[in-house]
PDB file of C-alpha atoms in Angstrom:
ATOM      1  CA  ASP A 180     -33.167  -5.639  -3.305  1.00 72.00           C
ATOM      2  CA  ALA A 181     -30.496  -3.167  -2.149  1.00 74.00           C
ATOM      3  CA  ASN A 182     -29.052  -5.759   0.244  1.00 77.00           C
ATOM      4  CA  THR A 183     -28.462  -8.456  -2.365  1.00 77.00           C
ATOM      5  CA  LEU A 184     -24.807  -9.326  -2.933  1.00 78.00           C
ATOM      6  CA  ASP A 185     -24.291  -8.741  -6.648  1.00 79.00           C
ATOM      7  CA  ASP A 186     -20.550  -8.079  -6.888  1.00 88.00           C
ATOM      8  CA  TYR A 187     -17.885 -10.447  -5.592  1.00 93.00           C
ATOM      9  CA  GLU A 188     -14.405 -10.857  -7.054  1.00 95.00           C
ATOM     10  CA  GLU A 189     -11.065 -12.357  -6.033  1.00 97.00           C
ATOM     11  CA  GLY A 190      -7.749 -12.010  -7.778  1.00 98.00           C
ATOM     12  CA  THR A 191      -4.139 -10.925  -7.794  1.00 97.00           C
ATOM     13  CA  TRP A 192      -2.578  -7.520  -8.385  1.00 96.00           C
ATOM     14  CA  THR A 193       0.907  -6.282  -9.259  1.00 94.00           C
ATOM     15  CA  PRO A 194       2.451  -3.870  -6.735  1.00 93.00           C
ATOM     16  CA  ALA A 195       5.162  -1.401  -7.821  1.00 90.00           C
ATOM     17  CA  PHE A 196       7.213   1.270  -6.039  1.00 87.00           C
ATOM     18  CA  GLU A 197       6.958   4.912  -7.151  1.00 86.00           C
ATOM     19  CA  GLY A 198       8.065   8.258  -5.781  1.00 82.00           C
ATOM     20  CA  SER A 199       5.630  11.080  -5.049  1.00 79.00           C
ATOM     21  CA  VAL A 200       7.803  13.469  -7.106  1.00 75.00           C
ATOM     22  CA  SER A 201       9.059  11.088  -9.783  1.00 78.00           C
ATOM     23  CA  GLY A 202      10.714   7.797 -10.543  1.00 72.00           C
ATOM     24  CA  SER A 203      10.104   4.154  -9.925  1.00 77.00           C
ATOM     25  CA  GLY A 204      11.898   1.244  -8.334  1.00 77.00           C
ATOM     26  CA  SER A 205      12.015  -2.501  -8.776  1.00 75.00           C
ATOM     27  CA  ASN A 206      10.520  -5.081  -6.491  1.00 76.00           C
ATOM     28  CA  THR A 207       9.759  -8.734  -6.103  1.00 79.00           C
ATOM     29  CA  SER A 208       6.273  -9.619  -4.964  1.00 80.00           C
ATOM     30  CA  TYR A 209       5.804 -12.792  -2.972  1.00 88.00           C
ATOM     31  CA  GLY A 210       2.078 -12.492  -3.209  1.00 92.00           C
ATOM     32  CA  ALA A 211      -0.491  -9.773  -3.782  1.00 96.00           C
ATOM     33  CA  TRP A 212      -4.152 -10.749  -3.496  1.00 97.00           C
ATOM     34  CA  TYR A 213      -7.470  -8.972  -3.176  1.00 98.00           C
ATOM     35  CA  THR A 214     -11.119  -9.678  -2.493  1.00 98.00           C
ATOM     36  CA  LYS A 215     -13.762  -7.187  -3.652  1.00 96.00           C
ATOM     37  CA  ILE A 216     -17.255  -7.346  -2.154  1.00 94.00           C
ATOM     38  CA  GLY A 217     -19.510  -4.640  -3.521  1.00 90.00           C
ATOM     39  CA  ARG A 218     -17.513  -1.399  -3.219  1.00 90.00           C
ATOM     40  CA  VAL A 219     -15.175  -2.732  -0.494  1.00 93.00           C
ATOM     41  CA  VAL A 220     -11.718  -4.028  -1.447  1.00 96.00           C
ATOM     42  CA  HIS A 221      -9.525  -6.006   0.963  1.00 97.00           C
ATOM     43  CA  PHE A 222      -5.900  -6.428  -0.123  1.00 98.00           C
ATOM     44  CA  TYR A 223      -2.656  -8.123   0.921  1.00 97.00           C
ATOM     45  CA  CYS A 224       0.909  -7.863  -0.357  1.00 95.00           C
ATOM     46  CA  TYR A 225       4.377  -9.121   0.536  1.00 94.00           C
ATOM     47  CA  ILE A 226       6.950  -6.991  -1.277  1.00 91.00           C
ATOM     48  CA  VAL A 227      10.763  -6.906  -1.310  1.00 89.00           C
ATOM     49  CA  CYS A 228      12.472  -3.874  -2.859  1.00 84.00           C
ATOM     50  CA  THR A 229      15.238  -4.982  -5.215  1.00 83.00           C
ATOM     51  CA  ASP A 230      16.274  -1.492  -6.370  1.00 80.00           C
ATOM     52  CA  LEU A 231      14.999   1.957  -5.367  1.00 78.00           C
ATOM     53  CA  GLY A 232      15.867   3.139  -8.872  1.00 77.00           C
ATOM     54  CA  ASP A 233      15.366   6.856  -9.425  1.00 80.00           C
ATOM     55  CA  ILE A 234      12.601   7.396  -6.845  1.00 77.00           C
ATOM     56  CA  THR A 235      12.392  10.937  -5.483  1.00 75.00           C
ATOM     57  CA  GLY A 236       9.990  12.177  -2.854  1.00 78.00           C
ATOM     58  CA  ASN A 237       7.825   9.997  -0.669  1.00 83.00           C
ATOM     59  CA  LEU A 238       7.377   6.278  -1.224  1.00 85.00           C
ATOM     60  CA  TYR A 239       4.155   4.936  -2.742  1.00 89.00           C
ATOM     61  CA  VAL A 240       3.058   1.434  -3.703  1.00 93.00           C
ATOM     62  CA  THR A 241       0.949   1.496  -6.856  1.00 93.00           C
ATOM     63  CA  GLY A 242      -1.081  -1.126  -8.663  1.00 95.00           C
ATOM     64  CA  LEU A 243      -4.013  -1.587  -6.298  1.00 96.00           C
ATOM     65  CA  PRO A 244      -6.677  -3.482  -8.246  1.00 96.00           C
ATOM     66  CA  PHE A 245      -9.254  -0.646  -8.163  1.00 95.00           C
ATOM     67  CA  THR A 246      -9.123   3.139  -7.812  1.00 94.00           C
ATOM     68  CA  VAL A 247      -9.687   4.429  -4.274  1.00 94.00           C
ATOM     69  CA  HIS A 248     -12.898   6.474  -3.998  1.00 93.00           C
ATOM     70  CA  ALA A 249     -12.536  10.240  -3.466  1.00 88.00           C
ATOM     71  CA  THR A 250     -14.936  10.434  -0.524  1.00 80.00           C
ATOM     72  CA  GLY A 251     -13.952   7.125   1.010  1.00 63.00           C
ATOM     73  CA  GLY A 252     -10.196   7.553   0.789  1.00 63.00           C
ATOM     74  CA  TYR A 253      -7.385   7.655   3.301  1.00 79.00           C
ATOM     75  CA  GLN A 254      -8.202   4.247   4.734  1.00 90.00           C
ATOM     76  CA  THR A 255      -5.434   2.752   6.850  1.00 87.00           C
ATOM     77  CA  VAL A 256      -2.837   0.323   5.549  1.00 94.00           C
ATOM     78  CA  ASN A 257      -1.536  -2.085   8.185  1.00 93.00           C
ATOM     79  CA  PHE A 258       2.023  -3.415   8.185  1.00 90.00           C
ATOM     80  CA  CYS A 259       2.432  -6.686  10.022  1.00 87.00           C
ATOM     81  CA  ALA A 260       6.140  -7.123   9.236  1.00 83.00           C
ATOM     82  CA  ALA A 261       8.997  -4.971   7.972  1.00 81.00           C
ATOM     83  CA  THR A 262      12.689  -5.720   7.600  1.00 80.00           C
ATOM     84  CA  ASP A 263      16.002  -4.377   6.257  1.00 79.00           C
ATOM     85  CA  MET A 264      15.134  -0.680   6.381  1.00 77.00           C
ATOM     86  CA  ALA A 265      17.142   2.328   7.575  1.00 75.00           C
ATOM     87  CA  ILE A 266      14.765   3.091  10.441  1.00 76.00           C
ATOM     88  CA  THR A 267      15.601   3.088  14.119  1.00 75.00           C
ATOM     89  CA  ALA A 268      14.229   1.344  17.177  1.00 74.00           C
ATOM     90  CA  GLY A 269      10.887   2.764  18.203  1.00 78.00           C
ATOM     91  CA  GLU A 270       9.845   3.527  14.615  1.00 80.00           C
ATOM     92  CA  SER A 271       7.305   1.554  12.635  1.00 83.00           C
ATOM     93  CA  LEU A 272       5.605   1.642   9.272  1.00 86.00           C
ATOM     94  CA  THR A 273       2.089   2.885   8.718  1.00 88.00           C
ATOM     95  CA  GLY A 274       0.236   4.145   5.657  1.00 92.00           C
ATOM     96  CA  PHE A 275      -2.983   5.089   3.942  1.00 93.00           C
ATOM     97  CA  CYS A 276      -4.773   4.544   0.623  1.00 93.00           C
ATOM     98  CA  VAL A 277      -4.470   7.567  -1.685  1.00 91.00           C
ATOM     99  CA  ILE A 278      -7.799   9.010  -2.883  1.00 92.00           C
ATOM    100  CA  ASN A 279      -8.547   8.933  -6.633  1.00 92.00           C
ATOM    101  CA  ASP A 280      -5.529   6.690  -7.185  1.00 92.00           C
ATOM    102  CA  ASP A 281      -4.530   3.034  -7.260  1.00 94.00           C
ATOM    103  CA  ALA A 282      -1.838   3.499  -4.606  1.00 94.00           C
ATOM    104  CA  PHE A 283      -1.050   3.572  -0.929  1.00 94.00           C
ATOM    105  CA  ALA A 284       1.462   5.836   0.788  1.00 91.00           C
ATOM    106  CA  VAL A 285       4.106   4.327   3.048  1.00 90.00           C
ATOM    107  CA  GLN A 286       4.641   6.363   6.212  1.00 88.00           C
ATOM    108  CA  ILE A 287       6.814   6.101   9.308  1.00 85.00           C
ATOM    109  CA  TRP A 288       5.681   6.597  12.887  1.00 85.00           C
ATOM    110  CA  ASN A 289       7.811   7.357  15.919  1.00 81.00           C
ATOM    111  CA  SER A 290       7.000   8.457  19.435  1.00 76.00           C
ATOM    112  CA  THR A 291       8.731  11.849  19.099  1.00 76.00           C
ATOM    113  CA  ALA A 292       7.665  13.167  15.692  1.00 76.00           C
ATOM    114  CA  GLY A 293       4.451  11.228  15.217  1.00 77.00           C
ATOM    115  CA  CYS A 294       3.528  10.143  11.703  1.00 80.00           C
ATOM    116  CA  GLY A 295       4.974  11.349   8.399  1.00 80.00           C
ATOM    117  CA  TYR A 296       5.980  10.125   4.976  1.00 79.00           C
ATOM    118  CA  ILE A 297       8.968   7.819   4.829  1.00 78.00           C
ATOM    119  CA  PRO A 298      11.648   9.344   2.620  1.00 70.00           C
ATOM    120  CA  HIS A 299      13.085   6.986   0.038  1.00 68.00           C
ATOM    121  CA  ALA A 300      16.450   7.218   1.855  1.00 70.00           C
ATOM    122  CA  GLU A 301      14.989   5.339   4.843  1.00 74.00           C
ATOM    123  CA  PHE A 302      13.544   2.609   2.650  1.00 76.00           C
ATOM    124  CA  THR A 303      16.554   0.721   1.366  1.00 75.00           C
ATOM    125  CA  ASP A 304      17.257  -1.797  -1.365  1.00 76.00           C
ATOM    126  CA  ASP A 305      16.243  -5.186   0.075  1.00 81.00           C
ATOM    127  CA  GLY A 306      13.713  -3.482   2.365  1.00 82.00           C
ATOM    128  CA  ALA A 307      10.623  -5.643   2.688  1.00 87.00           C
ATOM    129  CA  PHE A 308       7.177  -5.559   4.221  1.00 90.00           C
ATOM    130  CA  ILE A 309       3.863  -7.342   4.458  1.00 93.00           C
ATOM    131  CA  ALA A 310       0.862  -5.023   4.254  1.00 95.00           C
ATOM    132  CA  THR A 311      -2.910  -5.384   4.338  1.00 96.00           C
ATOM    133  CA  GLY A 312      -5.674  -2.868   3.950  1.00 96.00           C
ATOM    134  CA  THR A 313      -9.293  -2.178   3.116  1.00 95.00           C
ATOM    135  CA  TYR A 314     -10.678   0.648   1.005  1.00 95.00           C
ATOM    136  CA  PHE A 315     -13.786   1.719  -0.916  1.00 93.00           C
ATOM    137  CA  THR A 316     -13.995   2.008  -4.702  1.00 91.00           C
ATOM    138  CA  ALA A 317     -16.023   4.541  -6.684  1.00 80.00           C
ATOM    139  CA  GLY A 318     -18.540   2.073  -7.924  1.00 69.00           C
TER     140      GLY A 318
END
């Protein structure tokens, strides 16, 4: 039967910071869990950046437990807390899952410019956030 639940999995994953151009940073994870039901993956992470390292370009978090599907990509990542960043009042974090990858992009939103990638300069050492999201896998 097409409606029979035949794939359920729970586990942990290991988030890491990377730049869209190059480089990687160091972080401490205070928890990164997922639940996969069929092709749908729900994830959570609490990450503190300990060193931005040699990151250049836009900030990505890699290590999602499954690759994001090409035709089901760009699902929203929700940030319920963020601290110790070089952003100003009226700005907040947002993001999306990157298609054909195991990553999500970290973006910044403000009322004047709208939404765009957060440059690594605005995400500082000791910057931290809690993020959740849902995305589809390829199979």
